[in-house]
PDB file of C-alpha atoms in Angstrom:
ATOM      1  CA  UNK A 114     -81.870 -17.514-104.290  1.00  0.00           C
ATOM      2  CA  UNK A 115     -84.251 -14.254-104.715  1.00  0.00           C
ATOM      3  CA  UNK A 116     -80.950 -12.735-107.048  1.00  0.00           C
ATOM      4  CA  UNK A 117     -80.812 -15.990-109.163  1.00  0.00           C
ATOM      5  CA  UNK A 118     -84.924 -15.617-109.453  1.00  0.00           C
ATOM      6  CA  UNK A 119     -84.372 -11.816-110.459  1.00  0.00           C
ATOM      7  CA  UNK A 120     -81.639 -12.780-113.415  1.00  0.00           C
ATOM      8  CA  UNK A 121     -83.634 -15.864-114.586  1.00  0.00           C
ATOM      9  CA  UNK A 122     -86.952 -13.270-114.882  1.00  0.00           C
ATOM     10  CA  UNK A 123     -84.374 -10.576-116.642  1.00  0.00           C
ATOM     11  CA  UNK A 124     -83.188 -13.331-118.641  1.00  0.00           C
ATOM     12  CA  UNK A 125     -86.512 -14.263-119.850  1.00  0.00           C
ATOM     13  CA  UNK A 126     -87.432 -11.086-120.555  1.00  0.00           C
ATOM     14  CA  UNK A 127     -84.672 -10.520-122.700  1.00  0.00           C
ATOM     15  CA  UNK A 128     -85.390 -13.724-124.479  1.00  0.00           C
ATOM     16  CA  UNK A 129     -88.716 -13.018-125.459  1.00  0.00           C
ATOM     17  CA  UNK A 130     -87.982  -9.518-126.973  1.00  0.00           C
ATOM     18  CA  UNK A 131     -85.189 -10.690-128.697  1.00  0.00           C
ATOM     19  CA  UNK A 132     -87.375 -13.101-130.159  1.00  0.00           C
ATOM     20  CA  UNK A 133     -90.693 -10.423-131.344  1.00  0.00           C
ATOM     21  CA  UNK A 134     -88.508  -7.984-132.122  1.00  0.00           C
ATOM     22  CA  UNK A 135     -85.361  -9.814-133.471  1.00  0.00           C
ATOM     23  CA  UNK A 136     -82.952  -7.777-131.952  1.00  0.00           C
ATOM     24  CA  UNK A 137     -79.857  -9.022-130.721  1.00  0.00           C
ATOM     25  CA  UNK A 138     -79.152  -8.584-126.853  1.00  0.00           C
ATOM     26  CA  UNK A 139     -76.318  -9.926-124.638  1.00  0.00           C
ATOM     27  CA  UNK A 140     -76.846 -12.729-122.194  1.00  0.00           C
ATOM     28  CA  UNK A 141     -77.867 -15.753-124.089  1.00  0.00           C
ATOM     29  CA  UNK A 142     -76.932 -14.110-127.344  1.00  0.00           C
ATOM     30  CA  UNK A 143     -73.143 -14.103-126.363  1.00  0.00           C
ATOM     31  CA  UNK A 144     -71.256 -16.853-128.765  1.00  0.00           C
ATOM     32  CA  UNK A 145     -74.833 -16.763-130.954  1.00  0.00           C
ATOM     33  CA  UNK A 146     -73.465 -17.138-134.746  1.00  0.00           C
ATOM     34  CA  UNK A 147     -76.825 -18.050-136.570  1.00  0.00           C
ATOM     35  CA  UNK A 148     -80.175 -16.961-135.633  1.00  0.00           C
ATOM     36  CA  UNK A 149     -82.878 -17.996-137.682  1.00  0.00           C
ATOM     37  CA  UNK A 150     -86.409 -16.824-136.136  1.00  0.00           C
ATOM     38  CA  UNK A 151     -88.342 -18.021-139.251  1.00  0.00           C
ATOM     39  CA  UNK A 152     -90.577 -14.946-138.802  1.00  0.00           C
ATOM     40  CA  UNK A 153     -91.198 -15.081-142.406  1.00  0.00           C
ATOM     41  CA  UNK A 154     -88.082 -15.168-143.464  1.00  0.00           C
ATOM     42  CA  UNK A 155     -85.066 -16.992-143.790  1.00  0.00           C
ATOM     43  CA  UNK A 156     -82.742 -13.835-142.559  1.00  0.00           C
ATOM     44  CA  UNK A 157     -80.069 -14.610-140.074  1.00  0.00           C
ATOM     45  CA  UNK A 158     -80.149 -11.768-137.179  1.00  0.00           C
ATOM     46  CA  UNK A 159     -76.854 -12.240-135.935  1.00  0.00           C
ATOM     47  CA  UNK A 160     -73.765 -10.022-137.157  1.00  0.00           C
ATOM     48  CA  UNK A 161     -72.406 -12.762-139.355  1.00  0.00           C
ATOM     49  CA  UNK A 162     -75.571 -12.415-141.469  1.00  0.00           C
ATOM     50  CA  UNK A 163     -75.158 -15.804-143.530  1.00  0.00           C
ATOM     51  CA  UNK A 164     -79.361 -15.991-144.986  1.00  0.00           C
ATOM     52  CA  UNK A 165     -80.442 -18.698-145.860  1.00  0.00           C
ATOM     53  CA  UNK A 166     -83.053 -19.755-148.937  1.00  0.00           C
ATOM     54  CA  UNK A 167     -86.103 -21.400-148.231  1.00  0.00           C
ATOM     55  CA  UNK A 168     -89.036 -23.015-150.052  1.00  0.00           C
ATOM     56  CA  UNK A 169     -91.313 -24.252-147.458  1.00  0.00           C
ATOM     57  CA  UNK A 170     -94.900 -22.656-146.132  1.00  0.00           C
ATOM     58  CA  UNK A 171     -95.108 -20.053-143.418  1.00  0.00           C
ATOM     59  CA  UNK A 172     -97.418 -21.245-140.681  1.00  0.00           C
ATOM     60  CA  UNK A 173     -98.609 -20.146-137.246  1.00  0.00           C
ATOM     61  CA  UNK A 174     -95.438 -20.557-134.336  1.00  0.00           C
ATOM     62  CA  UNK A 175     -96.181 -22.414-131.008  1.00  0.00           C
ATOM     63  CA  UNK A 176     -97.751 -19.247-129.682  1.00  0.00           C
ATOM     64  CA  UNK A 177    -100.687 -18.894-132.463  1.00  0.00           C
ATOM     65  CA  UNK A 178     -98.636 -16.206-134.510  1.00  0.00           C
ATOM     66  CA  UNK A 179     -99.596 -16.492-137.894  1.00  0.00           C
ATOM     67  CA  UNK A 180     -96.547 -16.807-140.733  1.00  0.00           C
ATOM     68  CA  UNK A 181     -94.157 -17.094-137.644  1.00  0.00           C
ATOM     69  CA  UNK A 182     -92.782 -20.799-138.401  1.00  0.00           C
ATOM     70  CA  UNK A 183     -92.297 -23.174-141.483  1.00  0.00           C
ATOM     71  CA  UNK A 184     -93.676 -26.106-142.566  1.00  0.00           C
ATOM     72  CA  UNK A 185     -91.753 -28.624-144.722  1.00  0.00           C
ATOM     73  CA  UNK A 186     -92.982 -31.486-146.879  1.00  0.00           C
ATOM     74  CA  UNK A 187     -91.047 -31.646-150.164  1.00  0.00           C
ATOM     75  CA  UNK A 188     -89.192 -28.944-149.562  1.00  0.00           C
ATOM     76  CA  UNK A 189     -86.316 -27.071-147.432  1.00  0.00           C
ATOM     77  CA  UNK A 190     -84.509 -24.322-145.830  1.00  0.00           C
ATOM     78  CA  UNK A 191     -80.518 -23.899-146.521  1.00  0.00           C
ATOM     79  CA  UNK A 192     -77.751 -22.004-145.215  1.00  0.00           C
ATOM     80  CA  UNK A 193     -74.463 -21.708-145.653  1.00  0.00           C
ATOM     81  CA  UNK A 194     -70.682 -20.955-143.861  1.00  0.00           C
ATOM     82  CA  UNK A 195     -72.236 -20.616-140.077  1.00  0.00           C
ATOM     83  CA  UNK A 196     -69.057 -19.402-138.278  1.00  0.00           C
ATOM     84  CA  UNK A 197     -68.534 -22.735-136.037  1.00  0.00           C
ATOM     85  CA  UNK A 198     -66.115 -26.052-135.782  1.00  0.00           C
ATOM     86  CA  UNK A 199     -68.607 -28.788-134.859  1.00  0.00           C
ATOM     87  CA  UNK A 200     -65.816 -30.815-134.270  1.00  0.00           C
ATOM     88  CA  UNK A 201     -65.054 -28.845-131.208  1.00  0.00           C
ATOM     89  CA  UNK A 202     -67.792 -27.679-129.167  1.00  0.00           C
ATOM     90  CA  UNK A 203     -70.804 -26.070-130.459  1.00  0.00           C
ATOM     91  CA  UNK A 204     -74.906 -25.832-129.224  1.00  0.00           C
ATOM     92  CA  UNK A 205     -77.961 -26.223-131.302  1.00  0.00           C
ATOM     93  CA  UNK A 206     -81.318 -25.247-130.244  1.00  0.00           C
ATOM     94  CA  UNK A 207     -84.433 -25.514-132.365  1.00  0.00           C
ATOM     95  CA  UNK A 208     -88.305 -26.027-131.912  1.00  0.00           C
ATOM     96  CA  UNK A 209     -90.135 -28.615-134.104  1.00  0.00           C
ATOM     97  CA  UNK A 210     -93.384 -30.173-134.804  1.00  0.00           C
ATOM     98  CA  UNK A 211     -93.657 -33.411-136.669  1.00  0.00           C
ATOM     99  CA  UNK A 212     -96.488 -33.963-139.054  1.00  0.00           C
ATOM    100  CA  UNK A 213     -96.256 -37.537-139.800  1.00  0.00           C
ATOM    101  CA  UNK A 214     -93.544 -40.623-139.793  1.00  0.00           C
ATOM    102  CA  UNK A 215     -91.530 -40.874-142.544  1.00  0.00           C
ATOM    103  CA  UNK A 216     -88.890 -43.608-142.306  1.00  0.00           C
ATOM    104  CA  UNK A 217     -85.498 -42.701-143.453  1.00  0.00           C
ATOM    105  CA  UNK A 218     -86.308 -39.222-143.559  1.00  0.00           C
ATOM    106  CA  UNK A 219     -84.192 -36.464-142.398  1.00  0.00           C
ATOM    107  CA  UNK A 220     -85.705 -33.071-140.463  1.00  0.00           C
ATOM    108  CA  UNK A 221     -81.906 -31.227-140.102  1.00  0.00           C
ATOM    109  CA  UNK A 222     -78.743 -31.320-141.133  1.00  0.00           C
ATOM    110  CA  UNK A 223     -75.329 -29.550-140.210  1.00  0.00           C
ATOM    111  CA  UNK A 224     -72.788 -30.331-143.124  1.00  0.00           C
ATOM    112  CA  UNK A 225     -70.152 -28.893-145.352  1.00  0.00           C
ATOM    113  CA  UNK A 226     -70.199 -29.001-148.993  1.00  0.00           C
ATOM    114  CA  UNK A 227     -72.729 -31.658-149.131  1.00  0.00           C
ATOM    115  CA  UNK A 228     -70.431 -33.917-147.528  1.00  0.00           C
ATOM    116  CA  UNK A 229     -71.543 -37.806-146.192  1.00  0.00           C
ATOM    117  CA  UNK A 230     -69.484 -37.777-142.919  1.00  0.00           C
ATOM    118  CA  UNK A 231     -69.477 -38.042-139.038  1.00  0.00           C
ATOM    119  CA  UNK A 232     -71.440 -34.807-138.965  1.00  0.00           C
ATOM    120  CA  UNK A 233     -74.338 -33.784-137.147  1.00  0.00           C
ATOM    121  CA  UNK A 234     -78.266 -35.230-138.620  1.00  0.00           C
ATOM    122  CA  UNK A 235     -82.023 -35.128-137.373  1.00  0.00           C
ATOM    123  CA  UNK A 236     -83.235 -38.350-138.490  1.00  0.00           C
ATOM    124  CA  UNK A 237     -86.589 -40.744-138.819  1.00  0.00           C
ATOM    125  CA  UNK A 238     -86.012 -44.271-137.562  1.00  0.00           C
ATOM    126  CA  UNK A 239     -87.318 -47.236-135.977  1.00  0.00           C
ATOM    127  CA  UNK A 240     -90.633 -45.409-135.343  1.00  0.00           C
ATOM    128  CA  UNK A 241     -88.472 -42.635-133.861  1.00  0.00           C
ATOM    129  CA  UNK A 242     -86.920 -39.291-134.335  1.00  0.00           C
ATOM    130  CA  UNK A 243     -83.087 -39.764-133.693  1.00  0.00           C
ATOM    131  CA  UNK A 244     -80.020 -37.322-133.380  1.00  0.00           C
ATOM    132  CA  UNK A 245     -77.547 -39.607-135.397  1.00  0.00           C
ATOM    133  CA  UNK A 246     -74.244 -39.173-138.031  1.00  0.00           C
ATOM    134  CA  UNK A 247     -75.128 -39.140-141.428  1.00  0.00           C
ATOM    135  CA  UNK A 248     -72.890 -42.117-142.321  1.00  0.00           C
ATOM    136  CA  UNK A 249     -73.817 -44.477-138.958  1.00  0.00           C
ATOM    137  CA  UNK A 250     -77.339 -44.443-137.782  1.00  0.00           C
ATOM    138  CA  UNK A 251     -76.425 -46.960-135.062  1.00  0.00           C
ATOM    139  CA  UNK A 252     -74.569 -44.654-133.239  1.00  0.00           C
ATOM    140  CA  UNK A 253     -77.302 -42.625-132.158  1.00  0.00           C
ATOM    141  CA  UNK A 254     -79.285 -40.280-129.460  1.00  0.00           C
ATOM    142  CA  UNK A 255     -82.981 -41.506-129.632  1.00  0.00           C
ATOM    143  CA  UNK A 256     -84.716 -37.375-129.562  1.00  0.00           C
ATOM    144  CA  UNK A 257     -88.824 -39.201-129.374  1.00  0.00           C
ATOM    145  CA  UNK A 258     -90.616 -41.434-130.112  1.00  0.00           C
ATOM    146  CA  UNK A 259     -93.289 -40.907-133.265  1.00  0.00           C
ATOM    147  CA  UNK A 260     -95.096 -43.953-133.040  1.00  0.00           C
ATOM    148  CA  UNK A 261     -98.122 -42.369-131.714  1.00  0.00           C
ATOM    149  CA  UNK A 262     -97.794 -39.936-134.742  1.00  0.00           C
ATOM    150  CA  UNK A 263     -97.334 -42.763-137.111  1.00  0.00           C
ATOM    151  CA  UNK A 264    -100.433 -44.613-135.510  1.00  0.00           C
ATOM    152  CA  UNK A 265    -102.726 -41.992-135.322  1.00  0.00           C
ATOM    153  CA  UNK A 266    -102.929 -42.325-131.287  1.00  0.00           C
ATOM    154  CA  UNK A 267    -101.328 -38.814-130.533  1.00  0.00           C
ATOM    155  CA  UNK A 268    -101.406 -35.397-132.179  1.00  0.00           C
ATOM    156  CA  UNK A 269     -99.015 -33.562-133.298  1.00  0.00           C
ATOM    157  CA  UNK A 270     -97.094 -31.225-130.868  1.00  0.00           C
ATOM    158  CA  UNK A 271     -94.287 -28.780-130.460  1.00  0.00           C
ATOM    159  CA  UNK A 272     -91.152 -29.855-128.962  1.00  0.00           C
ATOM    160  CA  UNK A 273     -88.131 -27.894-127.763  1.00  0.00           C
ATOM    161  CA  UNK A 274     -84.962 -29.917-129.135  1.00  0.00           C
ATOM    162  CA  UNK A 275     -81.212 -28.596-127.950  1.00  0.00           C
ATOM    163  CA  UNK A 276     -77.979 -30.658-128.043  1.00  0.00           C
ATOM    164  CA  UNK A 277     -74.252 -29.692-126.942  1.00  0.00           C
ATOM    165  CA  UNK A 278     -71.128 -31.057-128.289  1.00  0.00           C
ATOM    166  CA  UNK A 279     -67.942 -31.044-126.588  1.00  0.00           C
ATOM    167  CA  UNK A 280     -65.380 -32.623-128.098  1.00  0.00           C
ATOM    168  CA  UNK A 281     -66.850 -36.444-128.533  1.00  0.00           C
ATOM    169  CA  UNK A 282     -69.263 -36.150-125.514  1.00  0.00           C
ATOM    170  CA  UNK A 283     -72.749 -34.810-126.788  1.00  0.00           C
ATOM    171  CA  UNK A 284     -75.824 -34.103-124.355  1.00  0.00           C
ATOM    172  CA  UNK A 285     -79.000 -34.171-125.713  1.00  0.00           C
ATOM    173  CA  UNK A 286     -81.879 -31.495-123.975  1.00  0.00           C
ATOM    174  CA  UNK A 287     -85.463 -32.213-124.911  1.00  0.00           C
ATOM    175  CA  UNK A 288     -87.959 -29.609-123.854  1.00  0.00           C
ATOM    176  CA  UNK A 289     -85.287 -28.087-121.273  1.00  0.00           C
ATOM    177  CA  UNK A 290     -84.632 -31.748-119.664  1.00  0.00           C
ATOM    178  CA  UNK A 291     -81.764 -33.551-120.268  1.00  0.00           C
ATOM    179  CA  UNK A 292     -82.434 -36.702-121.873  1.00  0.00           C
ATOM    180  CA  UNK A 293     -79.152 -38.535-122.616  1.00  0.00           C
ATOM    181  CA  UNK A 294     -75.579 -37.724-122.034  1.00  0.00           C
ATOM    182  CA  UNK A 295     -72.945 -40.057-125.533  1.00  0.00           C
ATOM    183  CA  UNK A 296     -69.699 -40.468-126.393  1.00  0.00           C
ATOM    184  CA  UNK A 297     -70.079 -40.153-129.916  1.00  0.00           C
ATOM    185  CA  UNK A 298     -67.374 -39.946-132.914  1.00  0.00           C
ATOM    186  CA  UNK A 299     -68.442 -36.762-134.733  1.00  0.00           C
ATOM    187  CA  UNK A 300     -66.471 -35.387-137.374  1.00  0.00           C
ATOM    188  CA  UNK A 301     -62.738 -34.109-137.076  1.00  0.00           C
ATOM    189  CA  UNK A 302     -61.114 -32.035-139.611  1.00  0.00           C
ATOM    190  CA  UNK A 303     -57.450 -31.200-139.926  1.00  0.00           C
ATOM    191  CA  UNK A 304     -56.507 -27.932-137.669  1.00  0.00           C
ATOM    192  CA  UNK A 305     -54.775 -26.635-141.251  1.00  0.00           C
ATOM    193  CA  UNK A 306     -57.551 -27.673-143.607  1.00  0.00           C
ATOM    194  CA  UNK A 307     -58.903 -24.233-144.872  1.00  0.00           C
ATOM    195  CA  UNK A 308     -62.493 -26.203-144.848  1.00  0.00           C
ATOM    196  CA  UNK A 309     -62.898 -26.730-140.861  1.00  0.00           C
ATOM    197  CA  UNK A 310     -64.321 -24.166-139.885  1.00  0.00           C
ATOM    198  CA  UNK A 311     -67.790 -23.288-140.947  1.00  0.00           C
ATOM    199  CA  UNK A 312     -71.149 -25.501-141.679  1.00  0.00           C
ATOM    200  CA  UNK A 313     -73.812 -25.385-144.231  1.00  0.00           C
ATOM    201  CA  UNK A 314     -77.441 -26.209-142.434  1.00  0.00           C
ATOM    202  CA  UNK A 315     -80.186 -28.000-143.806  1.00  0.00           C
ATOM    203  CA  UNK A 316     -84.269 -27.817-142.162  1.00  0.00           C
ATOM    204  CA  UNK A 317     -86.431 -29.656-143.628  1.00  0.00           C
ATOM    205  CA  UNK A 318     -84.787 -32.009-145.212  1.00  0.00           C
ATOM    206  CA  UNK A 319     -81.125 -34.106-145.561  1.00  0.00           C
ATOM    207  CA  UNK A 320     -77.860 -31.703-146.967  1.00  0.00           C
ATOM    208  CA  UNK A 321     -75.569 -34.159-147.480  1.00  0.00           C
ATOM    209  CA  UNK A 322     -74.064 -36.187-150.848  1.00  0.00           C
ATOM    210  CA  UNK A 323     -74.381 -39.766-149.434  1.00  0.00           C
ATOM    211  CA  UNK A 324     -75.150 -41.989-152.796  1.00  0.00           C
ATOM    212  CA  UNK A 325     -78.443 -43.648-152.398  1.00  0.00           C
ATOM    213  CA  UNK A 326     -80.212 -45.750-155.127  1.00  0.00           C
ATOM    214  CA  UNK A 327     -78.260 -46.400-158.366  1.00  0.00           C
ATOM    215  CA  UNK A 328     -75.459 -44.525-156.780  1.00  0.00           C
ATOM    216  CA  UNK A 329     -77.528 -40.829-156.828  1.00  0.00           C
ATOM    217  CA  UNK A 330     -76.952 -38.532-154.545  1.00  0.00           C
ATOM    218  CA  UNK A 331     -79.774 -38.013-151.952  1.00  0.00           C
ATOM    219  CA  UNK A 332     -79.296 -34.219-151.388  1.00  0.00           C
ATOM    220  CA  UNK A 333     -82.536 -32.309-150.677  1.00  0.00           C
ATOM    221  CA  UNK A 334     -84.040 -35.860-151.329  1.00  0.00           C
ATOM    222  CA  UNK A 335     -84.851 -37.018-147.680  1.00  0.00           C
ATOM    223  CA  UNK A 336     -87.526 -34.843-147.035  1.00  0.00           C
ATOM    224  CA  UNK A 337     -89.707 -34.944-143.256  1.00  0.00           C
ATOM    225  CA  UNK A 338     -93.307 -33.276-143.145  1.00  0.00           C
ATOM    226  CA  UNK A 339     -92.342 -31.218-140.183  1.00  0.00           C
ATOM    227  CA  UNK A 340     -92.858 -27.706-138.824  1.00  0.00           C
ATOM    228  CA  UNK A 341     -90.063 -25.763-137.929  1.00  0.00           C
ATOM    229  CA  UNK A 342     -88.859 -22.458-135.887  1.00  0.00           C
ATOM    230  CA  UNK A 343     -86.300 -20.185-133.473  1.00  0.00           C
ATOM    231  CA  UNK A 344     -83.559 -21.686-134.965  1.00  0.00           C
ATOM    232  CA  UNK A 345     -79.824 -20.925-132.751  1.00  0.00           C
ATOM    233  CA  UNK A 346     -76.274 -21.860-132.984  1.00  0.00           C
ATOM    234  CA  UNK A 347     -73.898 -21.188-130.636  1.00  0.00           C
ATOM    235  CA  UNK A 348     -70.294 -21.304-130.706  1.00  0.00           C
ATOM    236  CA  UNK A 349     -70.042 -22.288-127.090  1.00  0.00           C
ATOM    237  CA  UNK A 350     -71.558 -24.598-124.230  1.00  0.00           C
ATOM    238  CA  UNK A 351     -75.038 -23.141-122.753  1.00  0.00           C
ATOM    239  CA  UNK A 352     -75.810 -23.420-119.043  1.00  0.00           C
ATOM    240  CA  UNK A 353     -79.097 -25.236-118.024  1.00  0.00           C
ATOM    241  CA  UNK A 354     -80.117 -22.215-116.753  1.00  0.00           C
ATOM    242  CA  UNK A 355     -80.022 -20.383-120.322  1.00  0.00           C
ATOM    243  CA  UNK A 356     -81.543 -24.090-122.019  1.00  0.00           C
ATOM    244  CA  UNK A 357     -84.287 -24.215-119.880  1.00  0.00           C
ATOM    245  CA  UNK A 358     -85.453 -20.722-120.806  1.00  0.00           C
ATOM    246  CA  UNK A 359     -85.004 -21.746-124.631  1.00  0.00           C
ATOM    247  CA  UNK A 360     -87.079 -24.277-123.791  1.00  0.00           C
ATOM    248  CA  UNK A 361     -90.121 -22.252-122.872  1.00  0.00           C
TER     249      UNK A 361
END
């Protein structure tokens, strides 16, 4: 027990500078393809360096650091070809903070080439914040609920949200807990088509090409008022050991 305390303190530490001093480590940086601190920037600090373009307003992080997070309204953060097959196995970690309820509108978005498919969507519902497909809202992860924010009974606050994928099974981690384990049908591509591996993401607002009124596309027309940062992609499975100390 006193080694495990001594690696998860280690652990931390590492976590922490990584994330002041954006410098890649091992440990819970092995199988990280996209790292997007949001410091300012919209760099990617991993080796694969796929930057992204953004448009939104720097703001102060979870910690009080001023110009260390983004806030969206109308507009959005992109990147494109992260180095990962979401139709395999994949994790996602992010921290957000959401402003007000919007229904219908999307806060993230992992797609490829704008596509409308069984790929992965953050998503304003129902009074709630769900993790859903783009094409079938009813199969769907409920994240939180946003009523109070829609209501004006609760403020807004930052929440730590991380998912896994694994093949059809997807758990769902909110602020290091896990809140619900799915089967659900996400997308599969053909092992020879040249367009499986890699993923476009979208903060801020929807990525995809799904026609919406008068049969126009919706890209970067979905937009949530939410505050985003630490963004991290993994091309493997974490432990709830390395989660939990995402989550803090």
């Amino acid at each position: 027990m006193r080694k495990l305390s001594y690696l998860t303190i280690i652990l931390a530490i590492t976590l922490f500078s990584c994330r002041k001093n954006n410098v890649i480590n091992t440990g819970l940086n092995n199988g990280l393809v996209a790292y997007y601190p949001l410091d300012g920037n919209a760099r990617d600090y991993t080796k694969y360096s796929n930057h992204g373009e953004i448009t939104a307003t720097k703001v102060s992080d979870r910690f009080g650091n001023q110009t260390k997070a983004y806030e969206f309204s109308k507009n959005f953060f992109q990147s494109k070809n992260i180095p990962v097959d979401i139709s395999k196995q994949y994790t996602f970690s992010f921290w957000i903070q959401m402003k007000k309820y919007e229904d219908g509108m999307a806060v993230m978005e992992l797609a490829k080439n704008k596509e409308c498919d069984y790929n992965p969507q953050i998503w304003q519902y129902n009074n709630g914040l769900y993790l859903t497909t783009a094409s079938n809202i009813n199969n769907s992860i409920h994240v939180f609920s946003l009523a109070g924010i829609k209501f004006g009974t609760e403020l807004p606050r930052w929440y730590h949200v991380l998912w896994t994928v694994s093949g059809d099974t997807t758990n769902l981690y909110l602020n290091g807990m896990l809140k619900e384990t799915k089967l659900m049908p996400w997308m599969k591509r053909a092992v020879n088509n040249p367009q499986a591996f890699g993923v476009d993401l979208t903060l801020g607002n929807s990525g995809n090409a799904c026609p919406g009124e008068g049969n126009v596309s919706n890209y970067h027309n979905q937009p949530s008022n939410v505050l985003v940062d630490e963004v991290r992609v993994y091309n493997r499975i974490l432990s709830f050991t390395e989660i939990q100390l995402l989550a803090k």
